[in-house]
PDB file of C-alpha atoms in Angstrom:
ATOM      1  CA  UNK A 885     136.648  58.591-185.997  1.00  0.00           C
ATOM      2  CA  UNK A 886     137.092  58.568-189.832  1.00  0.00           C
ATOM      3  CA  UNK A 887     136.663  55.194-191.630  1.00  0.00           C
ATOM      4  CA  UNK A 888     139.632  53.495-193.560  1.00  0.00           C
ATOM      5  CA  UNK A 889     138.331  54.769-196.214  1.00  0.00           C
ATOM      6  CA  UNK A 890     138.247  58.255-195.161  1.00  0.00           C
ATOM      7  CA  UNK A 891     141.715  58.836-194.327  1.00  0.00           C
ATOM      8  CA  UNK A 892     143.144  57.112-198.440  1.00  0.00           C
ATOM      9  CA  UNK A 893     143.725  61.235-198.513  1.00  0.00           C
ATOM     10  CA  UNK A 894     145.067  62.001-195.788  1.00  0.00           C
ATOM     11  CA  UNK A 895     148.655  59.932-195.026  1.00  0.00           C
ATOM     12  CA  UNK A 896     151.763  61.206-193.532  1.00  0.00           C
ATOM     13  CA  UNK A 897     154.962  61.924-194.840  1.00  0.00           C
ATOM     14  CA  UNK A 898     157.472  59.499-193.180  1.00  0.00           C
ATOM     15  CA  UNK A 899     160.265  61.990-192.906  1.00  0.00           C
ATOM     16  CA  UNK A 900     158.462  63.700-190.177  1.00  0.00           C
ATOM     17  CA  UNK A 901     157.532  60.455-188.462  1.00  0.00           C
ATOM     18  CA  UNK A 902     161.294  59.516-188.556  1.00  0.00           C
ATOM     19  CA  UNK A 903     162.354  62.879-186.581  1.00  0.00           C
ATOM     20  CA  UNK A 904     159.799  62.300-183.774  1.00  0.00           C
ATOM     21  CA  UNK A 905     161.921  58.793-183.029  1.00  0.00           C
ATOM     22  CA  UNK A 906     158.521  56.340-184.217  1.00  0.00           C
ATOM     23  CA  UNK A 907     159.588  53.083-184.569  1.00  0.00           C
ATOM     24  CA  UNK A 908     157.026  52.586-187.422  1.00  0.00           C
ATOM     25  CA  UNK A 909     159.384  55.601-189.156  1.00  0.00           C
ATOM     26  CA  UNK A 910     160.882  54.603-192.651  1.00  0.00           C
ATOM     27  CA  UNK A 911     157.204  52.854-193.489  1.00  0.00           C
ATOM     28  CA  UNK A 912     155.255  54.250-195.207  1.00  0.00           C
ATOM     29  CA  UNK A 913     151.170  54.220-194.364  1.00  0.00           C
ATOM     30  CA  UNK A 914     149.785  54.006-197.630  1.00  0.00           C
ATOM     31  CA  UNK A 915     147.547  51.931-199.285  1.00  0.00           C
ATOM     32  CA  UNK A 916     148.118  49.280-201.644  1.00  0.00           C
ATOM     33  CA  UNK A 917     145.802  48.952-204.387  1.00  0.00           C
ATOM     34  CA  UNK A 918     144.256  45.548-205.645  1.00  0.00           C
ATOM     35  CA  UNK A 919     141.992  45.267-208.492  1.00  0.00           C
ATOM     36  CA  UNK A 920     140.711  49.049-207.761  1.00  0.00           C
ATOM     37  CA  UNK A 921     140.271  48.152-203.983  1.00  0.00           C
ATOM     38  CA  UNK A 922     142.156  49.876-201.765  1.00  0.00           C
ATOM     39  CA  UNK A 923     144.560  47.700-198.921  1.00  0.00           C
ATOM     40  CA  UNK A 924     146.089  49.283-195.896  1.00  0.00           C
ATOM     41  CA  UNK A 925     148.198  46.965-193.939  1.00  0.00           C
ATOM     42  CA  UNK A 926     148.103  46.696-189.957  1.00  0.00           C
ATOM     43  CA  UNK A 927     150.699  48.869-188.438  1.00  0.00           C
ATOM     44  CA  UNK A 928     151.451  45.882-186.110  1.00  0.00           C
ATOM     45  CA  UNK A 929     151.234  42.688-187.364  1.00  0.00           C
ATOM     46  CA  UNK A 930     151.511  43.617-191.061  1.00  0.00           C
ATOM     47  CA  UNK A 931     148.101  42.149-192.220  1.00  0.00           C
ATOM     48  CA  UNK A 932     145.637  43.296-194.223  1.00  0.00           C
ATOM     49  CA  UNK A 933     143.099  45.657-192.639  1.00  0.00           C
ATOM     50  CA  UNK A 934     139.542  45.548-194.576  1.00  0.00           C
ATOM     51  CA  UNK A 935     136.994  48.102-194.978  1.00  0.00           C
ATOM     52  CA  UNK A 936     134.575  47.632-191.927  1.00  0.00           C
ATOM     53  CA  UNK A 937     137.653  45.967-189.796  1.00  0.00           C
ATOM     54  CA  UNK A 938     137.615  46.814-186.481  1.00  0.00           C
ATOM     55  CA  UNK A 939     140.681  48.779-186.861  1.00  0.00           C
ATOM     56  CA  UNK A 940     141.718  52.425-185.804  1.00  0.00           C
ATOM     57  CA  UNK A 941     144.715  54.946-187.357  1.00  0.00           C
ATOM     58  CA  UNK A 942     147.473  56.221-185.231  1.00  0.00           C
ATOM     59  CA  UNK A 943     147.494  59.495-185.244  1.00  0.00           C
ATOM     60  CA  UNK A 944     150.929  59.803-185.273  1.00  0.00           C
ATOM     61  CA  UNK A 945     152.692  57.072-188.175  1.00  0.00           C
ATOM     62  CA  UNK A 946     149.284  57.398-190.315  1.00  0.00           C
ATOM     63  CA  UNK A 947     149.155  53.373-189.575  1.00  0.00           C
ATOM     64  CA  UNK A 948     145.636  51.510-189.382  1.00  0.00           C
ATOM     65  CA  UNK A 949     145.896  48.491-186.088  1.00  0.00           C
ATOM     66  CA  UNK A 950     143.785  45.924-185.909  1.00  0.00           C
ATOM     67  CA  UNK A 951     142.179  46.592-182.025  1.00  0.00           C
ATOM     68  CA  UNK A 952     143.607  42.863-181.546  1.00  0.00           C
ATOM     69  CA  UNK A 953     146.941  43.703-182.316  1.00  0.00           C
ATOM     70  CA  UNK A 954     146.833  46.938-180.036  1.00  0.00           C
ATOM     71  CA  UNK A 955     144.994  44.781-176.946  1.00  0.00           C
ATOM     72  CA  UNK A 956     141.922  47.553-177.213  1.00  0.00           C
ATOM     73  CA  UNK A 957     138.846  45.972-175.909  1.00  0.00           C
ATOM     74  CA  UNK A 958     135.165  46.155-178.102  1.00  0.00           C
ATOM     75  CA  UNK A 959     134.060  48.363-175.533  1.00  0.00           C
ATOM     76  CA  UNK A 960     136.946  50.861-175.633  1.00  0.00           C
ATOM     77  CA  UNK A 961     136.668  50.691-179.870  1.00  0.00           C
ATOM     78  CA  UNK A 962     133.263  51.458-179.578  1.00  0.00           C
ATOM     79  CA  UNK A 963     133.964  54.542-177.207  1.00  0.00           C
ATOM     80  CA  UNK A 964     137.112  55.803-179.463  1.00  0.00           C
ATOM     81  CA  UNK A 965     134.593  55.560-182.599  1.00  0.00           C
ATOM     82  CA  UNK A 966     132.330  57.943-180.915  1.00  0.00           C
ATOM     83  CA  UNK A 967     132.622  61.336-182.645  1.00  0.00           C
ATOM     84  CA  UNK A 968     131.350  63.479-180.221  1.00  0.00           C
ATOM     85  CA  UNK A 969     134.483  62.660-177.897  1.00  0.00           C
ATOM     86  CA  UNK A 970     137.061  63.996-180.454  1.00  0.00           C
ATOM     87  CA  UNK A 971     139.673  61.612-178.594  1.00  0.00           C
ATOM     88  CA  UNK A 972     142.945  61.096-179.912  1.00  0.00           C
ATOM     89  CA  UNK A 973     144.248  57.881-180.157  1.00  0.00           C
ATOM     90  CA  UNK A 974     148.076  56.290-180.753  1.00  0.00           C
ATOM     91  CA  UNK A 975     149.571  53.299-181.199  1.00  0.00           C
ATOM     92  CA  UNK A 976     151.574  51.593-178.960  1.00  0.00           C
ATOM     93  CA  UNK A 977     155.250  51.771-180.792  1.00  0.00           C
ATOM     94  CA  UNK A 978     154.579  55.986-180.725  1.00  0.00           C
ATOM     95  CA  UNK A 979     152.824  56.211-177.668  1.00  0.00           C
ATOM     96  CA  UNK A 980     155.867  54.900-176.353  1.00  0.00           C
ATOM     97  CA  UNK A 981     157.537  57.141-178.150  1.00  0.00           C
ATOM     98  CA  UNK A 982     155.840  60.587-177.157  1.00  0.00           C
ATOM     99  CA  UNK A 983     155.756  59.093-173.170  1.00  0.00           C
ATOM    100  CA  UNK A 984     159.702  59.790-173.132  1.00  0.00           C
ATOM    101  CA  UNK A 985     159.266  63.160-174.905  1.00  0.00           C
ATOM    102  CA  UNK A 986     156.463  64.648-173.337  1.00  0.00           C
ATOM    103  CA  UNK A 987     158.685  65.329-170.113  1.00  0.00           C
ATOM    104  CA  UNK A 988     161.144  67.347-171.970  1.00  0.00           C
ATOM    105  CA  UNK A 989     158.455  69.091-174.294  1.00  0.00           C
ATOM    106  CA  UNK A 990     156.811  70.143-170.900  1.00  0.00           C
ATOM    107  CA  UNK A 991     160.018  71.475-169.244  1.00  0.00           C
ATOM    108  CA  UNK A 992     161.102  73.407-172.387  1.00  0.00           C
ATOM    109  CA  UNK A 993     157.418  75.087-172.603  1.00  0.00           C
ATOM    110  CA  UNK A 994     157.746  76.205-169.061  1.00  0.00           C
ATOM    111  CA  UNK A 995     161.403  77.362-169.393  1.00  0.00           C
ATOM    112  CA  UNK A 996     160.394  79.689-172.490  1.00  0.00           C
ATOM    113  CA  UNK A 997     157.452  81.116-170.555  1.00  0.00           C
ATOM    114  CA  UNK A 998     159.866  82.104-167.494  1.00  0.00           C
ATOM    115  CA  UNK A 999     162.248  83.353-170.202  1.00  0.00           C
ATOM    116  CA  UNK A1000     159.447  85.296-171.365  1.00  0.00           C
ATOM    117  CA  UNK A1001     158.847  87.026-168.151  1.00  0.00           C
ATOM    118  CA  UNK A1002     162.437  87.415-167.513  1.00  0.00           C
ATOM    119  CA  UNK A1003     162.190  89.465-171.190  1.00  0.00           C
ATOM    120  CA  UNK A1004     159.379  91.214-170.796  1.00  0.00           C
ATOM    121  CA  UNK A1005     160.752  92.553-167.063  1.00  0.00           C
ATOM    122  CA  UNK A1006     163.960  93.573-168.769  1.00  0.00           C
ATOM    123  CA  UNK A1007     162.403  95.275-171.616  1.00  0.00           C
ATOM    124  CA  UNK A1008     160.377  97.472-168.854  1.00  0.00           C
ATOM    125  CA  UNK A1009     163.580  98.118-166.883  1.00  0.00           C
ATOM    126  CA  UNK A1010     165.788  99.435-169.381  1.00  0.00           C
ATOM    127  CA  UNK A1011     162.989 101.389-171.028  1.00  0.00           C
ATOM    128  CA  UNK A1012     162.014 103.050-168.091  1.00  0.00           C
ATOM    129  CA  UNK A1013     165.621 103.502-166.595  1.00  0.00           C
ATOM    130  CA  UNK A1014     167.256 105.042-169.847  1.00  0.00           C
ATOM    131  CA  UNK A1015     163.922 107.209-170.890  1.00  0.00           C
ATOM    132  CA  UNK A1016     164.011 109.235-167.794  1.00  0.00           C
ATOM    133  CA  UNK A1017     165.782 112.716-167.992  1.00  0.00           C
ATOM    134  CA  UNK A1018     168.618 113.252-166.942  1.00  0.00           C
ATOM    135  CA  UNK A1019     169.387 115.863-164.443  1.00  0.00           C
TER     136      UNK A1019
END
C-alpha cells in the first residue's frame, strides 16, 4: 500500500465519486497544507491523519481512515500494507455503496454476453441464409 504521502498526487475528482452514489461524494480528498506540511483529514471522523498514522485510503472517495475509525484490527492493517497481496481495500460508507450495485453490475455483464451470442448467431444466420444462390 502507498504511504499518505504517496498518494498527495494522486486524488479523485469528486464528480465521479458523486455518480457512483458515495456518501463521502461532494468532499473532496485533498490535502490541506500547514506550514509546508501536508494534512489529509480522516474520511470518517474528520481528524487529522499524520504521516506514519495507521491509516489506509479508500480506493474509491480518495479518503485516508484512521483503522480505528473503520474497526480494522493491527493484524488486518498489517496484512492490507503488505504489497505483495495487491488487495484492494474500501471504506465502509462505499463499500456499502458498491454491495447494492455489484448485483446489478453482475446481471447487466451477463445479459450483454447472452446478447452477444444472440448477435453473433444472427449475424451467422442471415449471412449464410441470404449468401446462398438462389435456384
Amino acid at each position: 500500500m502507498t504511504t499518505i504521502r504517496g498518494k498527495i498526487d494522486n486524488i479523485a475528482e469528486s464528480e465521479e465519486e458523486e455518480s457512483l452514489g458515495c456518501t463521502n461524494a461532494g468532499r473532496v480528498a485533498a490535502p490541506e497544507v500547514s506550514n509546508g506540511v501536508v494534512i489529509f483529514m480522516c474520511g470518517s471522523c474528520n481528524k487529522v491523519v499524520k504521516d506514519g498514522s495507521k491509516a489506509l485510503q479508500c480506493e474509491v472517495c480518495n479518503f485516508w481512515h484512521h483503522i480505528k475509525c473503520e474497526d480494522i484490527g493491527p493484524d488486518a492493517y498489517k496484512l492490507m500494507k503488505c504489497e505483495d497481496f495487491n488487495l484492494h481495500w474500501y471504506c465502509k460508507k462505499c463499500n456499502g455503496t458498491f454491495s447494492r450495485i455489484l448485483p446489478s453490475v453482475a446481471r447487466l455483464e451477463k445479459e450483454q454476453i447472452e446478447m452477444r451470442k444472440e448477435m453473433s448467431y444472427q449475424t451467422k444466420y442471415c449471412q449464410c441464409h441470404y449468401l446462398q444462390p438462389e435456384g
